[in-house]
PDB file of C-alpha atoms in Angstrom:
ATOM      1  CA  MET A   1       0.000   0.000   0.000  1.00 43.00           C
ATOM      2  CA  SER A   2       2.686   2.486   1.009  1.00 41.00           C
ATOM      3  CA  GLU A   3       4.795   1.445  -1.967  1.00 44.00           C
ATOM      4  CA  GLY A   4       1.875   2.226  -4.283  1.00 45.00           C
ATOM      5  CA  VAL A   5       1.430   5.653  -2.706  1.00 41.00           C
ATOM      6  CA  VAL A   6       5.146   6.417  -3.061  1.00 40.00           C
ATOM      7  CA  THR A   7       5.114   5.287  -6.688  1.00 40.00           C
ATOM      8  CA  ALA A   8       2.067   7.405  -7.445  1.00 41.00           C
ATOM      9  CA  SER A   9       3.628  10.426  -5.739  1.00 40.00           C
ATOM     10  CA  ALA A  10       6.860   9.981  -7.647  1.00 41.00           C
ATOM     11  CA  HIS A  11       4.926   9.651 -10.893  1.00 40.00           C
ATOM     12  CA  GLY A  12       2.966  12.811 -10.087  1.00 42.00           C
ATOM     13  CA  ALA A  13       6.124  14.749  -9.287  1.00 42.00           C
ATOM     14  CA  ALA A  14       7.774  13.580 -12.485  1.00 40.00           C
ATOM     15  CA  HIS A  15       4.681  14.474 -14.465  1.00 41.00           C
ATOM     16  CA  GLY A  16       4.571  17.925 -12.857  1.00 40.00           C
ATOM     17  CA  LYS A  17       8.139  18.718 -13.953  1.00 49.00           C
ATOM     18  CA  LYS A  18       7.210  18.119 -17.593  1.00 53.00           C
ATOM     19  CA  GLY A  19       4.447  20.727 -17.622  1.00 61.00           C
ATOM     20  CA  LEU A  20       4.499  24.488 -17.521  1.00 75.00           C
ATOM     21  CA  GLY A  21       4.512  26.171 -14.139  1.00 82.00           C
ATOM     22  CA  ASN A  22       1.544  28.346 -13.267  1.00 87.00           C
ATOM     23  CA  PRO A  23       3.504  31.639 -13.514  1.00 86.00           C
ATOM     24  CA  VAL A  24       4.806  30.725 -16.976  1.00 91.00           C
ATOM     25  CA  LEU A  25       1.418  29.538 -18.212  1.00 91.00           C
ATOM     26  CA  GLY A  26      -0.271  32.634 -16.792  1.00 92.00           C
ATOM     27  CA  MET A  27       2.287  34.871 -18.483  1.00 94.00           C
ATOM     28  CA  LEU A  28       1.796  33.137 -21.836  1.00 93.00           C
ATOM     29  CA  LEU A  29      -1.961  33.655 -21.603  1.00 94.00           C
ATOM     30  CA  PHE A  30      -1.429  37.291 -20.613  1.00 93.00           C
ATOM     31  CA  ILE A  31       0.878  37.842 -23.584  1.00 96.00           C
ATOM     32  CA  VAL A  32      -1.770  36.440 -25.911  1.00 95.00           C
ATOM     33  CA  SER A  33      -4.109  39.186 -24.719  1.00 95.00           C
ATOM     34  CA  GLU A  34      -1.310  41.747 -25.103  1.00 95.00           C
ATOM     35  CA  ILE A  35      -0.690  40.597 -28.671  1.00 95.00           C
ATOM     36  CA  MET A  36      -4.343  41.280 -29.469  1.00 95.00           C
ATOM     37  CA  PHE A  37      -4.071  44.680 -27.772  1.00 93.00           C
ATOM     38  CA  PHE A  38      -1.030  45.766 -29.748  1.00 94.00           C
ATOM     39  CA  ALA A  39      -2.458  44.233 -32.920  1.00 94.00           C
ATOM     40  CA  GLY A  40      -5.420  46.600 -32.523  1.00 94.00           C
ATOM     41  CA  LEU A  41      -3.065  49.568 -32.132  1.00 93.00           C
ATOM     42  CA  PHE A  42      -1.039  48.551 -35.164  1.00 94.00           C
ATOM     43  CA  ALA A  43      -4.226  48.070 -37.182  1.00 94.00           C
ATOM     44  CA  ALA A  44      -5.391  51.564 -36.227  1.00 92.00           C
ATOM     45  CA  TYR A  45      -1.981  52.958 -37.191  1.00 91.00           C
ATOM     46  CA  PHE A  46      -2.034  51.320 -40.620  1.00 91.00           C
ATOM     47  CA  ASN A  47      -5.617  52.421 -41.184  1.00 91.00           C
ATOM     48  CA  LEU A  48      -4.769  56.044 -40.385  1.00 89.00           C
ATOM     49  CA  ARG A  49      -1.609  55.895 -42.447  1.00 88.00           C
ATOM     50  CA  THR A  50      -3.480  54.522 -45.455  1.00 88.00           C
ATOM     51  CA  ALA A  51      -6.387  56.945 -45.127  1.00 87.00           C
ATOM     52  CA  THR A  52      -4.082  59.957 -44.825  1.00 83.00           C
ATOM     53  CA  GLY A  53      -2.369  59.281 -48.140  1.00 80.00           C
ATOM     54  CA  ILE A  54       0.762  61.319 -47.423  1.00 85.00           C
ATOM     55  CA  TRP A  55       2.644  60.016 -44.384  1.00 86.00           C
ATOM     56  CA  PRO A  56       3.833  61.701 -42.335  1.00 85.00           C
ATOM     57  CA  PRO A  57       1.376  64.540 -42.941  1.00 85.00           C
ATOM     58  CA  GLY A  58       2.868  67.777 -44.174  1.00 78.00           C
ATOM     59  CA  GLY A  59       2.948  71.047 -42.300  1.00 75.00           C
ATOM     60  CA  ASN A  60       5.437  70.147 -39.567  1.00 82.00           C
ATOM     61  CA  PRO A  61       9.053  69.253 -40.458  1.00 86.00           C
ATOM     62  CA  ALA A  62       9.395  67.570 -37.047  1.00 85.00           C
ATOM     63  CA  PHE A  63       7.159  64.762 -38.307  1.00 87.00           C
ATOM     64  CA  GLU A  64      10.030  63.591 -40.527  1.00 86.00           C
ATOM     65  CA  LEU A  65      11.515  61.137 -38.048  1.00 88.00           C
ATOM     66  CA  HIS A  66      13.649  59.217 -40.551  1.00 84.00           C
ATOM     67  CA  SER A  67      16.492  61.677 -40.067  1.00 81.00           C
ATOM     68  CA  GLU A  68      16.122  61.476 -36.282  1.00 84.00           C
ATOM     69  CA  ALA A  69      16.463  57.703 -35.984  1.00 90.00           C
ATOM     70  CA  LEU A  70      20.013  57.570 -34.595  1.00 93.00           C
ATOM     71  CA  PHE A  71      19.226  58.144 -30.918  1.00 94.00           C
ATOM     72  CA  PRO A  72      16.117  55.885 -30.901  1.00 94.00           C
ATOM     73  CA  GLY A  73      18.238  53.335 -32.768  1.00 95.00           C
ATOM     74  CA  ILE A  74      20.797  53.368 -29.960  1.00 96.00           C
ATOM     75  CA  MET A  75      18.004  52.956 -27.416  1.00 96.00           C
ATOM     76  CA  THR A  76      16.663  50.049 -29.472  1.00 97.00           C
ATOM     77  CA  ALA A  77      20.082  48.385 -29.419  1.00 97.00           C
ATOM     78  CA  LEU A  78      20.209  48.764 -25.630  1.00 97.00           C
ATOM     79  CA  LEU A  79      16.760  47.214 -25.289  1.00 97.00           C
ATOM     80  CA  VAL A  80      17.811  44.279 -27.470  1.00 97.00           C
ATOM     81  CA  LEU A  81      20.919  43.911 -25.305  1.00 98.00           C
ATOM     82  CA  SER A  82      18.711  43.874 -22.213  1.00 98.00           C
ATOM     83  CA  SER A  83      16.785  40.973 -23.690  1.00 97.00           C
ATOM     84  CA  VAL A  84      20.070  39.096 -24.066  1.00 97.00           C
ATOM     85  CA  THR A  85      21.091  39.764 -20.459  1.00 98.00           C
ATOM     86  CA  CYS A  86      17.623  38.716 -19.311  1.00 97.00           C
ATOM     87  CA  GLN A  87      17.996  35.390 -21.104  1.00 97.00           C
ATOM     88  CA  PHE A  88      21.415  34.955 -19.518  1.00 97.00           C
ATOM     89  CA  ALA A  89      19.707  35.322 -16.133  1.00 97.00           C
ATOM     90  CA  VAL A  90      17.396  32.445 -17.041  1.00 97.00           C
ATOM     91  CA  TRP A  91      20.266  30.271 -18.227  1.00 97.00           C
ATOM     92  CA  ARG A  92      22.252  30.999 -15.053  1.00 96.00           C
ATOM     93  CA  ILE A  93      19.476  30.063 -12.642  1.00 96.00           C
ATOM     94  CA  ARG A  94      18.672  26.934 -14.621  1.00 95.00           C
ATOM     95  CA  ARG A  95      22.187  25.849 -13.681  1.00 96.00           C
ATOM     96  CA  GLY A  96      21.700  26.912 -10.086  1.00 94.00           C
ATOM     97  CA  ASP A  97      23.976  29.957 -10.407  1.00 96.00           C
ATOM     98  CA  ARG A  98      22.194  32.530  -8.248  1.00 95.00           C
ATOM     99  CA  GLN A  99      24.954  35.110  -8.369  1.00 96.00           C
ATOM    100  CA  GLY A 100      25.143  34.889 -12.148  1.00 97.00           C
ATOM    101  CA  MET A 101      21.388  35.341 -12.354  1.00 97.00           C
ATOM    102  CA  ASN A 102      21.480  38.369 -10.056  1.00 97.00           C
ATOM    103  CA  ARG A 103      24.254  40.007 -12.073  1.00 97.00           C
ATOM    104  CA  ALA A 104      22.363  39.470 -15.321  1.00 98.00           C
ATOM    105  CA  LEU A 105      19.118  40.758 -13.803  1.00 98.00           C
ATOM    106  CA  THR A 106      20.914  43.843 -12.509  1.00 98.00           C
ATOM    107  CA  MET A 107      22.195  44.602 -16.002  1.00 98.00           C
ATOM    108  CA  THR A 108      18.727  44.060 -17.437  1.00 98.00           C
ATOM    109  CA  VAL A 109      17.100  46.433 -14.961  1.00 98.00           C
ATOM    110  CA  LEU A 110      19.735  49.109 -15.613  1.00 98.00           C
ATOM    111  CA  LEU A 111      19.310  48.833 -19.378  1.00 98.00           C
ATOM    112  CA  GLY A 112      15.536  49.006 -19.013  1.00 97.00           C
ATOM    113  CA  VAL A 113      15.791  52.157 -16.897  1.00 98.00           C
ATOM    114  CA  ILE A 114      18.207  53.716 -19.396  1.00 98.00           C
ATOM    115  CA  PHE A 115      15.728  52.977 -22.184  1.00 98.00           C
ATOM    116  CA  LEU A 116      12.915  54.673 -20.276  1.00 97.00           C
ATOM    117  CA  LEU A 117      15.056  57.715 -19.510  1.00 97.00           C
ATOM    118  CA  GLY A 118      16.128  57.833 -23.135  1.00 96.00           C
ATOM    119  CA  GLN A 119      12.531  57.729 -24.294  1.00 96.00           C
ATOM    120  CA  ALA A 120      11.605  60.549 -21.919  1.00 96.00           C
ATOM    121  CA  TYR A 121      14.554  62.597 -23.193  1.00 95.00           C
ATOM    122  CA  ASP A 122      13.583  61.910 -26.800  1.00 94.00           C
ATOM    123  CA  TYR A 123      10.079  63.225 -26.089  1.00 94.00           C
ATOM    124  CA  THR A 124      11.586  66.540 -24.982  1.00 92.00           C
ATOM    125  CA  GLN A 125      13.509  66.852 -28.259  1.00 91.00           C
ATOM    126  CA  LEU A 126      10.580  66.269 -30.593  1.00 91.00           C
ATOM    127  CA  GLY A 127       9.017  69.271 -32.223  1.00 87.00           C
ATOM    128  CA  PHE A 128       5.454  68.061 -31.829  1.00 91.00           C
ATOM    129  CA  GLY A 129       3.062  66.916 -29.118  1.00 91.00           C
ATOM    130  CA  ILE A 130       0.214  64.471 -28.740  1.00 91.00           C
ATOM    131  CA  SER A 131      -2.296  67.131 -29.800  1.00 88.00           C
ATOM    132  CA  ASP A 132      -0.510  67.888 -33.087  1.00 88.00           C
ATOM    133  CA  GLY A 133      -2.790  66.086 -35.465  1.00 87.00           C
ATOM    134  CA  VAL A 134      -3.191  62.420 -36.247  1.00 89.00           C
ATOM    135  CA  PHE A 135       0.564  61.836 -36.497  1.00 89.00           C
ATOM    136  CA  GLY A 136       1.292  63.255 -33.056  1.00 92.00           C
ATOM    137  CA  SER A 137      -1.531  61.330 -31.412  1.00 92.00           C
ATOM    138  CA  THR A 138      -0.620  57.982 -32.977  1.00 93.00           C
ATOM    139  CA  PHE A 139       3.076  58.438 -32.216  1.00 94.00           C
ATOM    140  CA  TYR A 140       2.568  59.189 -28.540  1.00 95.00           C
ATOM    141  CA  VAL A 141      -0.141  56.571 -28.047  1.00 95.00           C
ATOM    142  CA  LEU A 142       1.966  53.803 -29.588  1.00 95.00           C
ATOM    143  CA  THR A 143       5.251  54.714 -27.928  1.00 96.00           C
ATOM    144  CA  GLY A 144       3.589  55.731 -24.668  1.00 96.00           C
ATOM    145  CA  PHE A 145       1.733  52.438 -24.249  1.00 96.00           C
ATOM    146  CA  HIS A 146       4.921  50.561 -25.025  1.00 97.00           C
ATOM    147  CA  GLY A 147       6.816  52.678 -22.495  1.00 96.00           C
ATOM    148  CA  ALA A 148       4.230  51.763 -19.865  1.00 97.00           C
ATOM    149  CA  HIS A 149       4.844  48.093 -20.642  1.00 97.00           C
ATOM    150  CA  VAL A 150       8.601  48.600 -20.324  1.00 98.00           C
ATOM    151  CA  LEU A 151       8.053  50.223 -16.932  1.00 98.00           C
ATOM    152  CA  GLY A 152       5.953  47.253 -15.848  1.00 97.00           C
ATOM    153  CA  GLY A 153       8.682  44.901 -17.048  1.00 97.00           C
ATOM    154  CA  VAL A 154      11.362  46.802 -15.155  1.00 98.00           C
ATOM    155  CA  LEU A 155       9.305  46.531 -11.967  1.00 98.00           C
ATOM    156  CA  MET A 156       8.845  42.789 -12.492  1.00 97.00           C
ATOM    157  CA  LEU A 157      12.577  42.378 -13.089  1.00 98.00           C
ATOM    158  CA  ALA A 158      13.319  44.397  -9.945  1.00 98.00           C
ATOM    159  CA  VAL A 159      11.084  42.074  -7.923  1.00 97.00           C
ATOM    160  CA  CYS A 160      12.921  39.070  -9.370  1.00 97.00           C
ATOM    161  CA  LEU A 161      16.227  40.702  -8.469  1.00 97.00           C
ATOM    162  CA  TYR A 162      15.034  41.385  -4.925  1.00 97.00           C
ATOM    163  CA  ARG A 163      13.848  37.821  -4.469  1.00 96.00           C
ATOM    164  CA  GLY A 164      17.025  36.552  -6.076  1.00 96.00           C
ATOM    165  CA  GLY A 165      19.051  38.498  -3.537  1.00 94.00           C
ATOM    166  CA  LEU A 166      17.120  36.693  -0.801  1.00 95.00           C
ATOM    167  CA  GLY A 167      18.019  33.362  -2.359  1.00 93.00           C
ATOM    168  CA  GLN A 168      14.427  32.435  -3.183  1.00 94.00           C
ATOM    169  CA  PHE A 169      15.223  30.983  -6.628  1.00 94.00           C
ATOM    170  CA  SER A 170      16.993  27.750  -7.471  1.00 93.00           C
ATOM    171  CA  ALA A 171      17.520  25.463 -10.437  1.00 92.00           C
ATOM    172  CA  GLU A 172      14.287  23.688  -9.520  1.00 92.00           C
ATOM    173  CA  HIS A 173      12.181  26.724  -8.588  1.00 91.00           C
ATOM    174  CA  HIS A 174      12.517  29.795 -10.787  1.00 94.00           C
ATOM    175  CA  ASP A 175       9.219  30.040 -12.658  1.00 94.00           C
ATOM    176  CA  MET A 176       8.887  33.753 -11.924  1.00 95.00           C
ATOM    177  CA  VAL A 177      12.209  34.450 -13.606  1.00 96.00           C
ATOM    178  CA  GLU A 178      11.137  32.421 -16.643  1.00 96.00           C
ATOM    179  CA  ALA A 179       7.773  34.194 -16.829  1.00 96.00           C
ATOM    180  CA  THR A 180       9.333  37.637 -16.491  1.00 97.00           C
ATOM    181  CA  SER A 181      11.873  36.878 -19.211  1.00 97.00           C
ATOM    182  CA  ILE A 182       9.082  35.862 -21.587  1.00 97.00           C
ATOM    183  CA  TYR A 183       7.327  39.171 -20.948  1.00 97.00           C
ATOM    184  CA  TRP A 184      10.553  41.130 -21.439  1.00 97.00           C
ATOM    185  CA  HIS A 185      11.272  39.417 -24.758  1.00 97.00           C
ATOM    186  CA  PHE A 186       7.736  40.266 -25.877  1.00 97.00           C
ATOM    187  CA  VAL A 187       8.224  43.932 -24.962  1.00 96.00           C
ATOM    188  CA  ASP A 188      11.498  43.908 -26.894  1.00 97.00           C
ATOM    189  CA  VAL A 189       9.916  42.464 -30.051  1.00 97.00           C
ATOM    190  CA  VAL A 190       7.066  44.980 -29.930  1.00 97.00           C
ATOM    191  CA  TRP A 191       9.511  47.882 -29.735  1.00 97.00           C
ATOM    192  CA  ILE A 192      11.537  46.576 -32.697  1.00 96.00           C
ATOM    193  CA  LEU A 193       8.323  46.573 -34.754  1.00 95.00           C
ATOM    194  CA  LEU A 194       7.398  50.059 -33.513  1.00 95.00           C
ATOM    195  CA  PHE A 195      10.859  51.446 -34.243  1.00 95.00           C
ATOM    196  CA  ALA A 196      10.788  50.015 -37.754  1.00 94.00           C
ATOM    197  CA  LEU A 197       7.320  51.399 -38.498  1.00 92.00           C
ATOM    198  CA  ILE A 198       7.798  54.861 -37.006  1.00 91.00           C
ATOM    199  CA  TYR A 199      11.423  55.677 -37.765  1.00 91.00           C
ATOM    200  CA  ILE A 200      12.346  53.588 -40.803  1.00 88.00           C
ATOM    201  CA  VAL A 201       9.400  52.533 -42.985  1.00 81.00           C
TER     202      VAL A 201
END
């Protein structure tokens, strides 16, 4: 009887390790909803761009962002780098290297903060505001919503770093780090698409 219980428990534990943890599964479902959210914003952007005919609209030379892509391009490179450091944090903790994870998370948080500060600085250098026609409103809505998601990601990473400093993660238990990394990669991909649409295409 006891042997059967032990066998069943061992089988259940082994089966549990093969599945997704609740934080990871929850994050994947959340990202599906976020994909639909950003898809709606992109659809609205393309609709406005098509309906306008001339894009960006004339009348304000500041709308020509193609010549101003260098600084946002540098910020984009830093955000991509932060995605790399975030993945390194996952790889480190999978091997049980808590210090390596904490170092990588620290770099990721710093790069995320630098990106946010860079975006705020870039806003101060633009020659238009959110009320300056359809171009201004779409630009600030798209980049502003993304910035809010970056801020949320930085806070999640900071919580992971705090818990990592307390030694709460291990090679067997680090679902929160995995879930946060998935979210951060998603935020990174969305910005790459936004940067390409707004500053290059």
